[in-house]
Tab-separated table of C-alpha atoms in Angstrom:
chain	number	residue	atom	x	y	z
A	1	MET	CA	28.496	14.867	5.386
A	2	ALA	CA	24.861	15.893	5.409
A	3	VAL	CA	22.888	14.790	8.428
A	4	PRO	CA	19.698	12.990	7.361
A	5	ARG	CA	16.524	14.765	8.368
A	6	ARG	CA	14.443	12.993	10.935
A	7	SER	CA	10.875	12.636	9.807
A	8	LEU	CA	8.057	13.610	12.130
A	9	SER	CA	6.251	10.846	13.912
A	10	LEU	CA	2.834	9.824	12.695
A	11	ALA	CA	1.240	11.195	15.873
A	12	LYS	CA	2.887	14.604	15.445
A	13	ARG	CA	1.850	14.714	11.809
A	14	LEU	CA	-1.753	13.936	12.692
A	15	VAL	CA	-1.837	16.511	15.508
A	16	ALA	CA	-0.244	19.198	13.329
A	17	THR	CA	-2.590	18.409	10.445
A	18	VAL	CA	-5.719	18.470	12.607
A	19	LEU	CA	-4.755	21.696	14.391
A	20	ALA	CA	-3.800	23.385	11.124
A	21	PHE	CA	-7.109	22.315	9.628
A	22	VAL	CA	-9.010	23.611	12.682
A	23	LEU	CA	-7.175	26.939	12.585
A	24	GLY	CA	-7.880	27.245	8.883
A	25	VAL	CA	-11.559	26.578	9.478
A	26	TRP	CA	-11.582	29.118	12.290
A	27	VAL	CA	-9.976	31.793	10.088
A	28	LEU	CA	-12.446	31.088	7.305
A	29	ALA	CA	-15.334	31.130	9.767
A	30	ALA	CA	-14.071	34.434	11.233
A	31	LEU	CA	-13.970	36.028	7.783
A	32	VAL	CA	-17.465	34.827	6.995
A	33	ALA	CA	-18.676	35.963	10.413
A	34	TRP	CA	-17.078	39.383	9.858
A	35	PHE	CA	-18.979	40.025	6.635
A	36	VAL	CA	-22.234	38.571	7.928
A	37	ALA	CA	-22.039	40.495	11.210
A	38	GLN	CA	-21.113	43.677	9.385
A	39	HIS	CA	-24.144	43.362	7.143
A	40	GLU	CA	-26.501	42.534	9.989
A	41	LEU	CA	-25.092	45.263	12.221
A	42	ASN	CA	-25.513	47.851	9.493
A	43	GLU	CA	-29.088	46.745	8.948
A	44	LEU	CA	-29.820	46.940	12.666
A	45	LEU	CA	-28.217	50.323	13.234
A	46	ASP	CA	-29.794	51.767	10.090
A	47	ALA	CA	-33.150	50.727	11.505
A	48	HIS	CA	-32.264	52.438	14.775
A	49	LEU	CA	-31.413	55.631	12.917
A	50	ALA	CA	-34.745	55.574	11.107
A	51	GLN	CA	-36.601	54.813	14.321
A	52	THR	CA	-34.859	57.659	16.152
A	53	ALA	CA	-35.736	60.077	13.370
A	54	ALA	CA	-39.364	58.990	13.568
A	55	LEU	CA	-39.423	59.543	17.320
A	56	LEU	CA	-37.902	63.002	16.927
A	57	ALA	CA	-40.439	63.891	14.241
A	58	THR	CA	-43.346	63.033	16.514
A	59	GLY	CA	-41.933	64.869	19.542
A	60	GLN	CA	-42.604	68.512	20.466
A	61	VAL	CA	-38.988	69.634	20.480
A	62	VAL	CA	-39.430	73.149	19.056
A	63	SER	CA	-42.257	75.512	18.305
A	64	ASP	CA	-42.817	77.942	15.487
A	65	GLY	CA	-41.521	81.439	16.341
A	66	ASP	CA	-38.861	80.237	18.808
A	67	ASP	CA	-35.428	81.139	17.404
A	68	ALA	CA	-33.390	79.421	20.138
A	69	VAL	CA	-31.402	76.230	19.358
A	70	VAL	CA	-32.163	73.407	21.715
A	71	GLN	CA	-29.130	71.259	22.587
A	72	ALA	CA	-29.572	67.758	23.969
A	73	PRO	CA	-28.021	67.074	27.377
A	74	VAL	CA	-24.754	65.120	27.766
A	75	LEU	CA	-25.474	61.450	28.613
A	76	MET	CA	-21.868	60.371	29.379
A	77	HIS	CA	-22.109	57.321	27.084
A	78	LYS	CA	-18.940	56.177	25.361
A	79	TYR	CA	-20.599	56.214	21.945
A	80	GLN	CA	-22.413	59.547	22.471
A	81	SER	CA	-19.756	61.505	20.551
A	82	ARG	CA	-20.219	59.202	17.552
A	83	VAL	CA	-24.009	59.577	17.310
A	84	ALA	CA	-25.678	62.902	16.425
A	85	PHE	CA	-28.994	64.367	15.370
A	86	GLN	CA	-30.195	67.721	13.987
A	87	ILE	CA	-33.618	69.300	13.557
A	88	TRP	CA	-33.913	71.982	10.940
A	89	HIS	CA	-37.040	74.112	10.639
A	90	GLU	CA	-37.486	76.174	7.515
A	91	GLY	CA	-33.727	76.262	6.967
A	92	HIS	CA	-32.880	77.109	10.588
A	93	LEU	CA	-31.171	74.730	13.024
A	94	ARG	CA	-33.565	74.425	15.937
A	95	ALA	CA	-32.181	71.427	17.859
A	96	ARG	CA	-29.099	69.196	17.851
A	97	SER	CA	-27.103	66.770	19.933
A	98	THR	CA	-24.000	67.874	21.805
A	99	ASP	CA	-21.440	66.758	19.183
A	100	ALA	CA	-23.534	67.482	16.099
A	101	PRO	CA	-22.030	70.073	13.750
A	102	ALA	CA	-23.776	73.382	13.058
A	103	THR	CA	-24.119	72.569	9.382
A	104	PRO	CA	-26.555	69.989	7.977
A	105	LEU	CA	-25.350	66.405	8.307
A	106	ALA	CA	-26.628	65.539	4.829
A	107	PRO	CA	-27.130	68.747	2.864
A	108	GLY	CA	-29.312	68.268	-0.173
A	109	ALA	CA	-29.801	64.542	0.547
A	110	GLN	CA	-33.037	62.809	-0.322
A	111	PRO	CA	-35.094	61.339	2.513
A	112	GLY	CA	-33.652	58.027	3.661
A	113	LEU	CA	-30.172	56.639	4.307
A	114	SER	CA	-26.988	58.087	2.838
A	115	ASP	CA	-23.238	58.110	3.482
A	116	GLN	CA	-21.723	61.520	4.176
A	117	THR	CA	-18.255	62.891	4.884
A	118	LEU	CA	-17.970	65.862	7.246
A	119	SER	CA	-14.644	67.310	8.369
A	120	GLY	CA	-12.867	64.143	7.200
A	121	LEU	CA	-15.188	61.832	9.152
A	122	SER	CA	-17.524	59.286	7.547
A	123	TRP	CA	-21.142	59.322	8.689
A	124	ARG	CA	-24.172	57.189	8.092
A	125	VAL	CA	-27.145	59.597	8.027
A	126	PHE	CA	-30.893	59.070	7.939
A	127	THR	CA	-32.879	62.054	6.628
A	128	ALA	CA	-36.565	62.565	7.481
A	129	VAL	CA	-38.638	65.417	5.994
A	130	SER	CA	-42.048	66.538	7.214
A	131	GLY	CA	-44.270	67.770	4.414
A	132	THR	CA	-43.595	67.538	0.674
A	133	GLY	CA	-42.285	69.975	-1.919
A	134	THR	CA	-42.505	73.655	-0.933
A	135	ALA	CA	-44.597	72.738	2.083
A	136	ALA	CA	-41.654	70.982	3.683
A	137	LYS	CA	-40.931	72.816	6.927
A	138	GLU	CA	-38.922	70.444	9.134
A	139	VAL	CA	-35.895	68.266	8.276
A	140	ILE	CA	-34.492	65.788	10.812
A	141	TYR	CA	-31.002	64.274	10.461
A	142	VAL	CA	-29.910	61.336	12.603
A	143	GLY	CA	-26.334	60.273	11.934
A	144	GLU	CA	-23.771	57.823	13.228
A	145	ARG	CA	-20.056	57.754	12.556
A	146	LEU	CA	-19.050	54.635	10.627
A	147	SER	CA	-15.993	54.211	12.853
A	148	ALA	CA	-18.371	53.486	15.726
A	149	ARG	CA	-19.889	50.619	13.801
A	150	ARG	CA	-16.482	49.180	12.979
A	151	HIS	CA	-15.449	49.541	16.586
A	152	VAL	CA	-18.508	47.627	17.783
A	153	LEU	CA	-17.893	44.915	15.180
A	154	VAL	CA	-14.193	44.581	16.012
A	155	ASP	CA	-14.907	44.411	19.743
A	156	SER	CA	-17.462	41.676	19.167
A	157	LEU	CA	-15.201	39.570	16.941
A	158	ARG	CA	-12.205	40.165	19.196
A	159	GLY	CA	-14.091	38.661	22.098
A	160	THR	CA	-15.136	35.688	20.010
A	161	LEU	CA	-11.610	35.053	18.697
A	162	PHE	CA	-10.150	35.458	22.163
A	163	SER	CA	-12.487	32.754	23.419
A	164	LEU	CA	-11.462	30.484	20.545
A	165	LEU	CA	-7.769	31.079	21.221
A	166	LEU	CA	-8.296	30.238	24.869
A	167	ALA	CA	-9.967	27.000	23.765
A	168	LEU	CA	-7.116	26.124	21.363
A	169	PRO	CA	-4.796	24.572	24.023
A	170	LEU	CA	-7.692	22.468	25.300
A	171	LEU	CA	-8.465	21.411	21.747
A	172	ALA	CA	-4.798	20.572	21.118
A	173	LEU	CA	-4.696	18.481	24.288
A	174	ALA	CA	-7.859	16.646	23.264
A	175	VAL	CA	-6.459	16.014	19.771
A	176	VAL	CA	-3.155	14.719	21.166
A	177	ARG	CA	-4.921	12.330	23.531
A	178	SER	CA	-7.267	11.174	20.777
A	179	VAL	CA	-4.428	10.564	18.319
A	180	ARG	CA	-2.394	8.671	20.899
A	181	SER	CA	-5.410	6.563	21.752
A	182	ALA	CA	-6.080	5.876	18.071
A	183	LEU	CA	-2.439	4.889	17.466
A	184	ARG	CA	-2.308	2.570	20.468
A	185	PRO	CA	-2.996	-0.533	18.290
A	186	LEU	CA	0.035	0.357	16.154
A	187	ARG	CA	2.247	0.634	19.225
A	188	ALA	CA	0.890	-2.658	20.521
A	189	LEU	CA	1.594	-4.235	17.132
A	190	GLY	CA	5.144	-2.894	17.152
A	191	ASP	CA	5.730	-4.156	20.695
A	192	ASN	CA	4.372	-7.570	19.711
A	193	VAL	CA	6.702	-7.861	16.724
A	194	ALA	CA	9.706	-6.482	18.643
A	195	ALA	CA	9.214	-8.967	21.480
A	196	ARG	CA	9.191	-11.976	19.148
A	197	SER	CA	12.146	-14.281	18.803
A	198	PRO	CA	13.509	-14.951	15.289
A	199	GLN	CA	11.814	-18.365	15.326
A	200	ALA	CA	8.413	-17.038	16.444
A	201	LEU	CA	6.666	-16.715	13.088
A	202	ALA	CA	3.081	-17.427	14.100
A	203	PRO	CA	0.593	-15.107	12.363
A	204	LEU	CA	-0.769	-12.051	14.131
A	205	ALA	CA	-4.468	-11.855	14.966
A	206	GLU	CA	-6.027	-9.822	12.160
A	207	ASP	CA	-9.551	-9.786	13.591
A	208	GLN	CA	-8.374	-7.840	16.667
A	209	ALA	CA	-6.785	-5.047	14.621
A	210	PRO	CA	-8.706	-1.935	13.492
A	211	PRO	CA	-9.754	-1.972	9.823
A	212	GLU	CA	-7.097	0.620	8.940
A	213	VAL	CA	-4.322	-1.557	10.415
A	214	ARG	CA	-5.482	-4.885	8.991
A	215	PRO	CA	-3.658	-4.462	5.638
A	216	LEU	CA	-0.405	-3.996	7.566
A	217	VAL	CA	-1.120	-7.016	9.769
A	218	HIS	CA	-2.014	-9.059	6.683
A	219	ALA	CA	1.243	-8.053	4.995
A	220	LEU	CA	3.234	-8.934	8.125
A	221	ASN	CA	1.546	-12.333	8.289
A	222	GLY	CA	2.502	-12.899	4.664
A	223	LEU	CA	6.091	-11.974	5.480
A	224	PHE	CA	6.094	-14.320	8.476
A	225	ALA	CA	4.765	-17.130	6.289
A	226	ARG	CA	7.496	-16.607	3.700
A	227	MET	CA	10.146	-16.462	6.406
A	228	ALA	CA	8.779	-19.674	7.898
A	229	ASP	CA	8.981	-21.323	4.483
A	230	LEU	CA	12.558	-20.153	4.045
A	231	LEU	CA	13.534	-21.477	7.461
A	232	ALA	CA	11.783	-24.765	6.736
A	233	SER	CA	13.591	-24.966	3.398
A	234	GLU	CA	16.931	-24.366	5.091
A	235	ARG	CA	16.214	-26.991	7.729
A	236	ARG	CA	15.059	-29.426	5.056
A	237	PHE	CA	18.182	-28.811	2.992
A	238	THR	CA	20.419	-29.267	6.027
A	239	ALA	CA	18.655	-32.470	7.041
A	240	ASP	CA	18.706	-33.832	3.491
A	241	ALA	CA	22.374	-33.015	3.046
A	242	ALA	CA	23.322	-34.570	6.384
A	243	HIS	CA	21.223	-37.653	5.623
A	244	GLU	CA	22.392	-38.302	2.081
A	245	LEU	CA	25.986	-37.124	2.101
A	246	ARG	CA	26.915	-39.334	5.028
A	247	THR	CA	26.905	-42.535	2.949
A	248	PRO	CA	28.828	-41.360	-0.165
A	249	ILE	CA	31.416	-39.543	1.930
A	250	ALA	CA	31.946	-42.645	4.039
A	251	ALA	CA	32.286	-44.707	0.850
A	252	ILE	CA	34.820	-42.250	-0.576
A	253	ARG	CA	36.814	-42.392	2.648
A	254	MET	CA	36.775	-46.173	2.626
A	255	GLN	CA	37.928	-46.364	-1.008
A	256	ALA	CA	40.683	-43.845	-0.279
A	257	GLN	CA	41.874	-45.982	2.610
A	258	VAL	CA	41.812	-49.036	0.342
A	259	ALA	CA	43.847	-47.179	-2.272
A	260	ARG	CA	46.365	-46.082	0.339
A	261	GLY	CA	46.813	-49.639	1.620
A	262	ALA	CA	46.803	-51.337	-1.800
A	263	LYS	CA	49.818	-53.609	-2.492
A	264	ASP	CA	49.802	-53.342	-6.279
A	265	ASP	CA	48.842	-50.794	-8.927
A	266	ALA	CA	45.761	-52.690	-10.135
A	267	ASP	CA	44.120	-52.695	-6.705
A	268	ARG	CA	45.088	-49.078	-6.204
A	269	ARG	CA	43.629	-48.097	-9.595
A	270	THR	CA	40.400	-49.956	-8.835
A	271	ALA	CA	40.070	-48.202	-5.477
A	272	LEU	CA	40.810	-44.812	-7.053
A	273	ASP	CA	38.216	-45.408	-9.779
A	274	ALA	CA	35.688	-46.229	-7.078
A	275	THR	CA	36.711	-43.046	-5.257
A	276	VAL	CA	36.132	-40.963	-8.402
A	277	ALA	CA	32.751	-42.627	-8.937
A	278	GLY	CA	31.844	-41.871	-5.330
A	279	CYS	CA	32.835	-38.224	-5.838
A	280	ASP	CA	30.640	-38.111	-8.943
A	281	ARG	CA	27.699	-39.503	-6.996
A	282	ALA	CA	28.272	-37.006	-4.182
A	283	THR	CA	28.527	-34.169	-6.711
A	284	ARG	CA	25.266	-35.167	-8.358
A	285	LEU	CA	23.599	-35.467	-4.966
A	286	VAL	CA	24.750	-31.984	-3.965
A	287	GLU	CA	23.519	-30.596	-7.289
A	288	GLN	CA	20.095	-32.138	-6.763
A	289	LEU	CA	19.904	-30.852	-3.206
A	290	LEU	CA	20.789	-27.367	-4.446
A	291	GLN	CA	18.156	-27.677	-7.158
A	292	LEU	CA	15.512	-28.490	-4.558
A	293	ALA	CA	16.652	-25.555	-2.437
A	294	ARG	CA	16.475	-23.275	-5.499
A	295	ILE	CA	12.936	-24.449	-6.226
A	296	ASP	CA	11.876	-23.774	-2.636
A	297	THR	CA	13.406	-20.301	-2.833
A	298	GLU	CA	11.680	-19.584	-6.153
A	299	GLU	CA	8.363	-20.691	-4.698
A	300	THR	CA	8.702	-18.699	-1.490
A	301	SER	CA	9.676	-15.499	-3.309
A	302	HIS	CA	6.323	-15.428	-5.160
A	303	GLY	CA	4.052	-15.100	-2.178
A	304	PRO	CA	2.988	-16.492	1.182
A	305	SER	CA	1.767	-19.950	1.883
A	306	ASN	CA	-1.881	-20.826	1.713
A	307	GLY	CA	-2.444	-23.993	3.636
A	308	GLY	CA	0.739	-25.550	2.238
A	309	ALA	CA	-0.313	-24.989	-1.379
A	310	ARG	CA	0.906	-22.303	-3.746
A	311	ALA	CA	-1.041	-20.127	-6.086
A	312	ALA	CA	0.402	-21.270	-9.385
A	313	GLY	CA	-1.094	-18.207	-11.040
A	314	ALA	CA	1.629	-16.130	-9.396
A	315	PHE	CA	4.039	-17.618	-11.960
A	316	ALA	CA	1.711	-17.416	-14.966
A	317	HIS	CA	2.782	-13.881	-15.805
A	318	GLY	CA	6.494	-14.427	-15.212
A	319	PRO	CA	9.203	-14.648	-17.883
A	320	THR	CA	8.542	-17.143	-20.685
A	321	ASN	CA	11.053	-19.496	-22.280
A	322	ASP	CA	10.978	-21.703	-25.364
A	323	LEU	CA	10.258	-25.295	-24.315
A	324	ALA	CA	11.241	-26.694	-27.725
A	325	ALA	CA	14.627	-24.957	-27.693
A	326	ALA	CA	15.277	-25.962	-24.080
A	327	ALA	CA	14.430	-29.608	-24.858
A	328	ALA	CA	16.817	-29.609	-27.822
A	329	GLU	CA	19.576	-28.099	-25.676
A	330	GLN	CA	19.194	-30.646	-22.873
A	331	ALA	CA	18.944	-33.524	-25.347
A	332	ALA	CA	22.247	-32.440	-26.876
A	333	GLU	CA	23.861	-32.408	-23.424
A	334	VAL	CA	22.815	-35.965	-22.475
A	335	GLN	CA	23.467	-37.375	-25.958
A	336	PRO	CA	27.150	-38.298	-25.304
A	337	GLN	CA	26.274	-40.045	-22.037
A	338	MET	CA	23.562	-42.106	-23.744
A	339	GLN	CA	25.766	-42.965	-26.711
A	340	ARG	CA	28.342	-44.516	-24.395
A	341	ARG	CA	25.627	-46.971	-23.336
A	342	GLY	CA	24.375	-47.509	-26.848
A	343	GLN	CA	21.068	-45.773	-26.135
A	344	GLN	CA	19.160	-43.952	-28.858
A	345	LEU	CA	17.565	-40.561	-28.234
A	346	SER	CA	14.955	-39.038	-30.541
A	347	LEU	CA	13.383	-35.584	-30.334
A	348	GLN	CA	10.200	-34.431	-32.012
A	349	ARG	CA	9.468	-30.728	-31.745
A	350	PRO	CA	7.613	-28.094	-33.773
A	351	GLU	CA	9.565	-25.650	-35.892
A	352	HIS	CA	8.038	-22.669	-34.101
A	353	ALA	CA	8.773	-21.621	-30.552
A	354	VAL	CA	6.717	-23.116	-27.713
A	355	PRO	CA	6.717	-20.462	-24.961
A	356	VAL	CA	6.045	-21.569	-21.391
A	357	ALA	CA	5.917	-19.403	-18.268
A	358	MET	CA	8.823	-20.928	-16.380
A	359	ASN	CA	12.218	-19.850	-15.121
A	360	ALA	CA	14.901	-20.819	-17.648
A	361	THR	CA	17.151	-22.476	-15.065
A	362	LEU	CA	14.327	-24.477	-13.514
A	363	LEU	CA	13.022	-25.470	-16.942
A	364	ALA	CA	16.464	-26.900	-17.689
A	365	VAL	CA	16.416	-28.692	-14.321
A	366	LEU	CA	13.047	-30.271	-15.153
A	367	LEU	CA	14.203	-31.503	-18.569
A	368	ARG	CA	17.567	-32.713	-17.294
A	369	ASN	CA	16.042	-34.802	-14.520
A	370	LEU	CA	13.456	-36.381	-16.830
A	371	LEU	CA	16.087	-37.273	-19.431
A	372	ASP	CA	18.571	-38.458	-16.829
A	373	ASN	CA	16.008	-40.748	-15.183
A	374	ALA	CA	14.926	-42.163	-18.546
A	375	SER	CA	18.529	-42.942	-19.459
A	376	ARG	CA	19.727	-44.065	-16.036
A	377	TYR	CA	16.957	-46.584	-15.391
A	378	SER	CA	16.853	-48.006	-18.923
A	379	PRO	CA	19.210	-50.786	-20.049
A	380	ASP	CA	22.023	-50.388	-22.530
A	381	GLY	CA	20.756	-50.018	-26.081
A	382	ALA	CA	17.364	-48.694	-24.937
A	383	GLN	CA	15.361	-46.064	-26.771
A	384	VAL	CA	14.339	-42.719	-25.283
A	385	ALA	CA	11.844	-40.505	-27.133
A	386	VAL	CA	11.158	-36.847	-26.317
A	387	THR	CA	8.165	-35.033	-27.814
A	388	VAL	CA	7.239	-31.354	-27.535
A	389	ALA	CA	3.734	-30.473	-28.715
A	390	THR	CA	1.063	-27.803	-28.398
A	391	PRO	CA	-2.227	-29.696	-28.040
A	392	SER	CA	-5.581	-27.950	-27.894
A	393	GLY	CA	-6.583	-26.828	-24.425
A	394	ALA	CA	-2.993	-26.575	-23.222
A	395	SER	CA	-0.114	-24.171	-23.617
A	396	ALA	CA	2.451	-26.939	-24.142
A	397	GLU	CA	3.025	-30.641	-23.548
A	398	LEU	CA	6.280	-32.497	-22.949
A	399	THR	CA	6.428	-36.294	-23.236
A	400	VAL	CA	9.441	-38.428	-22.275
A	401	GLN	CA	9.146	-42.204	-22.773
A	402	ASP	CA	11.632	-45.055	-22.795
A	403	SER	CA	11.879	-48.753	-23.566
A	404	GLY	CA	13.045	-49.686	-20.080
A	405	PRO	CA	11.368	-52.079	-17.643
A	406	GLY	CA	8.893	-49.499	-16.375
A	407	LEU	CA	7.522	-49.445	-12.825
A	408	ALA	CA	5.045	-51.452	-10.829
A	409	ASP	CA	1.826	-49.795	-9.714
A	410	ALA	CA	2.970	-49.743	-6.081
A	411	ASP	CA	6.181	-47.950	-7.054
A	412	LEU	CA	4.245	-45.444	-9.173
A	413	GLN	CA	2.308	-44.375	-6.072
A	414	ARG	CA	5.515	-43.507	-4.217
A	415	LEU	CA	7.265	-41.919	-7.168
A	416	GLY	CA	8.258	-38.396	-6.207
A	417	ASP	CA	8.811	-39.047	-2.492
A	418	ARG	CA	12.135	-37.705	-1.334
A	419	PHE	CA	14.916	-40.339	-1.356
A	420	PHE	CA	12.589	-43.069	-2.660
A	421	ARG	CA	14.430	-45.378	-5.049
A	422	VAL	CA	13.174	-48.419	-6.884
A	423	LEU	CA	15.141	-51.436	-5.718
A	424	GLY	CA	16.741	-53.892	-8.081
A	425	THR	CA	17.587	-51.429	-10.852
A	426	GLY	CA	21.325	-51.776	-10.407
A	427	GLN	CA	21.716	-47.990	-10.692
A	428	SER	CA	23.080	-45.628	-8.068
A	429	GLY	CA	21.120	-42.553	-7.132
A	430	SER	CA	19.555	-40.594	-4.317
A	431	GLY	CA	15.906	-40.702	-5.330
A	432	LEU	CA	15.769	-36.900	-5.544
A	433	GLY	CA	15.250	-36.607	-9.308
A	434	TRP	CA	11.543	-37.355	-9.230
A	435	SER	CA	11.145	-35.278	-6.088
A	436	ILE	CA	12.534	-32.307	-8.040
A	437	VAL	CA	10.092	-32.928	-10.911
A	438	ARG	CA	7.112	-33.145	-8.552
A	439	ARG	CA	8.210	-30.039	-6.694
A	440	LEU	CA	8.494	-28.028	-9.900
A	441	ALA	CA	5.083	-29.241	-11.023
A	442	HIS	CA	3.619	-28.122	-7.697
A	443	VAL	CA	5.237	-24.691	-7.892
A	444	TYR	CA	4.242	-23.952	-11.495
A	445	GLY	CA	0.867	-25.679	-11.522
A	446	LEU	CA	1.921	-28.310	-14.083
A	447	GLN	CA	0.036	-31.538	-14.700
A	448	VAL	CA	2.327	-34.581	-14.511
A	449	THR	CA	1.128	-38.093	-15.362
A	450	VAL	CA	3.190	-41.284	-15.333
A	451	ASP	CA	2.106	-44.531	-17.000
A	452	ARG	CA	3.389	-47.267	-19.297
A	453	SER	CA	4.452	-46.206	-22.770
A	454	PRO	CA	2.187	-47.734	-25.455
A	455	ASP	CA	4.908	-47.232	-28.073
A	456	LEU	CA	8.145	-48.258	-26.331
A	457	GLY	CA	6.785	-50.388	-23.491
A	458	GLY	CA	8.683	-48.633	-20.725
A	459	LEU	CA	7.791	-45.582	-18.666
A	460	ARG	CA	5.986	-42.573	-20.133
A	461	VAL	CA	5.981	-39.177	-18.424
A	462	ARG	CA	3.693	-36.397	-19.656
A	463	VAL	CA	4.088	-32.822	-18.404
A	464	VAL	CA	1.353	-30.376	-19.420
A	465	TRP	CA	1.436	-26.584	-19.057
A	466	PRO	CA	-2.199	-25.442	-18.739
A	467	ALA	CA	-3.396	-22.842	-21.218
A	468	ALA	CA	-4.265	-20.422	-18.392
A	469	ALA	CA	-2.589	-21.070	-15.085
A	470	GLU	CA	-5.056	-20.425	-12.270
A	471	PRO	CA	-4.545	-20.476	-8.504
A	472	ARG	CA	-5.029	-23.890	-7.116
């Protein structure tokens, strides 16, 4: 089994990158300095050669008629063997330095600087001639071995590079300390998060973080907000389930006890029917609680909270589903239930698809709750009308109206509160249906209005999908 490679820490990466960059700059600077220094050194030493030749030309080194060769004294300088001069008078060598050859340093060369090779050695020679043409009597050669120049240049750069290499450990230490100091806010952030308990989801202080770390802090705060919403949703679901399931479960238990103690079959059958009805109510309650939990999860997964409100635009570019087809499907599902009560259901929808940006499951939940409420709280033989339209200025509009008794204005204000039920309807329920509708409208940025139906006289619910969902 291959052992996974451990990645370098951010501090080590920064230190290695900075030092590598510095070394690269130093190498580049050394190369540039080499060529610049070589050029300048050649210019300087060439000038010295010319100046030396001029001094020799003006000196009284030899005299006409003296055939002796004057040799310069030994100066015991380390570069003396690499520098030489010659004075030729009418083709005769009259004076030279100790290490100068007996032949001309630059035979046949024109006055000025030239490169010569003598006995396998490279020389830089300056030639000076006194007189012109046939009147030329004295030729002065001042030469320097090119190896001496390279040696001087190498010695100079070696000293410079040695100083830089000595400074490299100090530079590395300074870089390490600087990087550690710069990364201290990250370590403090990590310690802060590590020391938190699972329930400590308060946001981190973004204004105290460096600008480079603020995006990370902002993302962590968003994560904390979503986690807080999930925890709140779980607590809310647990509290709702404990609150609402207590009564139907107790009723089921009581009816089961009645059935067990019944003396005849009729009483036992009545108690068992009540038990089944209680199970149905408990099942519906659990389904609605799960629907609310699913809505909360869907909302939380699309981004952090913003003062308790959601940016509905986060869902505007999600998957789209056909509202007309979904309405027809849900109407077909509730049709048998309504027929048993003699209720009539009508559906008006366009022939073309009506796409809305909404999760398919939650769209079905919205339609099912609206249809179920319209049927449940309307009397036997009532009419329920469903209309799907695409009005101007909106993406889609869903209208559900019935011929039931409707609601008072005071009840309309509380419609959508969790577990609120209108008294006196004679229908069982938990009051969660409208809470689910309101919650979905909040999540998806839908416009929901409830008023009295002008056509059927009962309740009318209009749900509008805006043409362009924008953050609220």
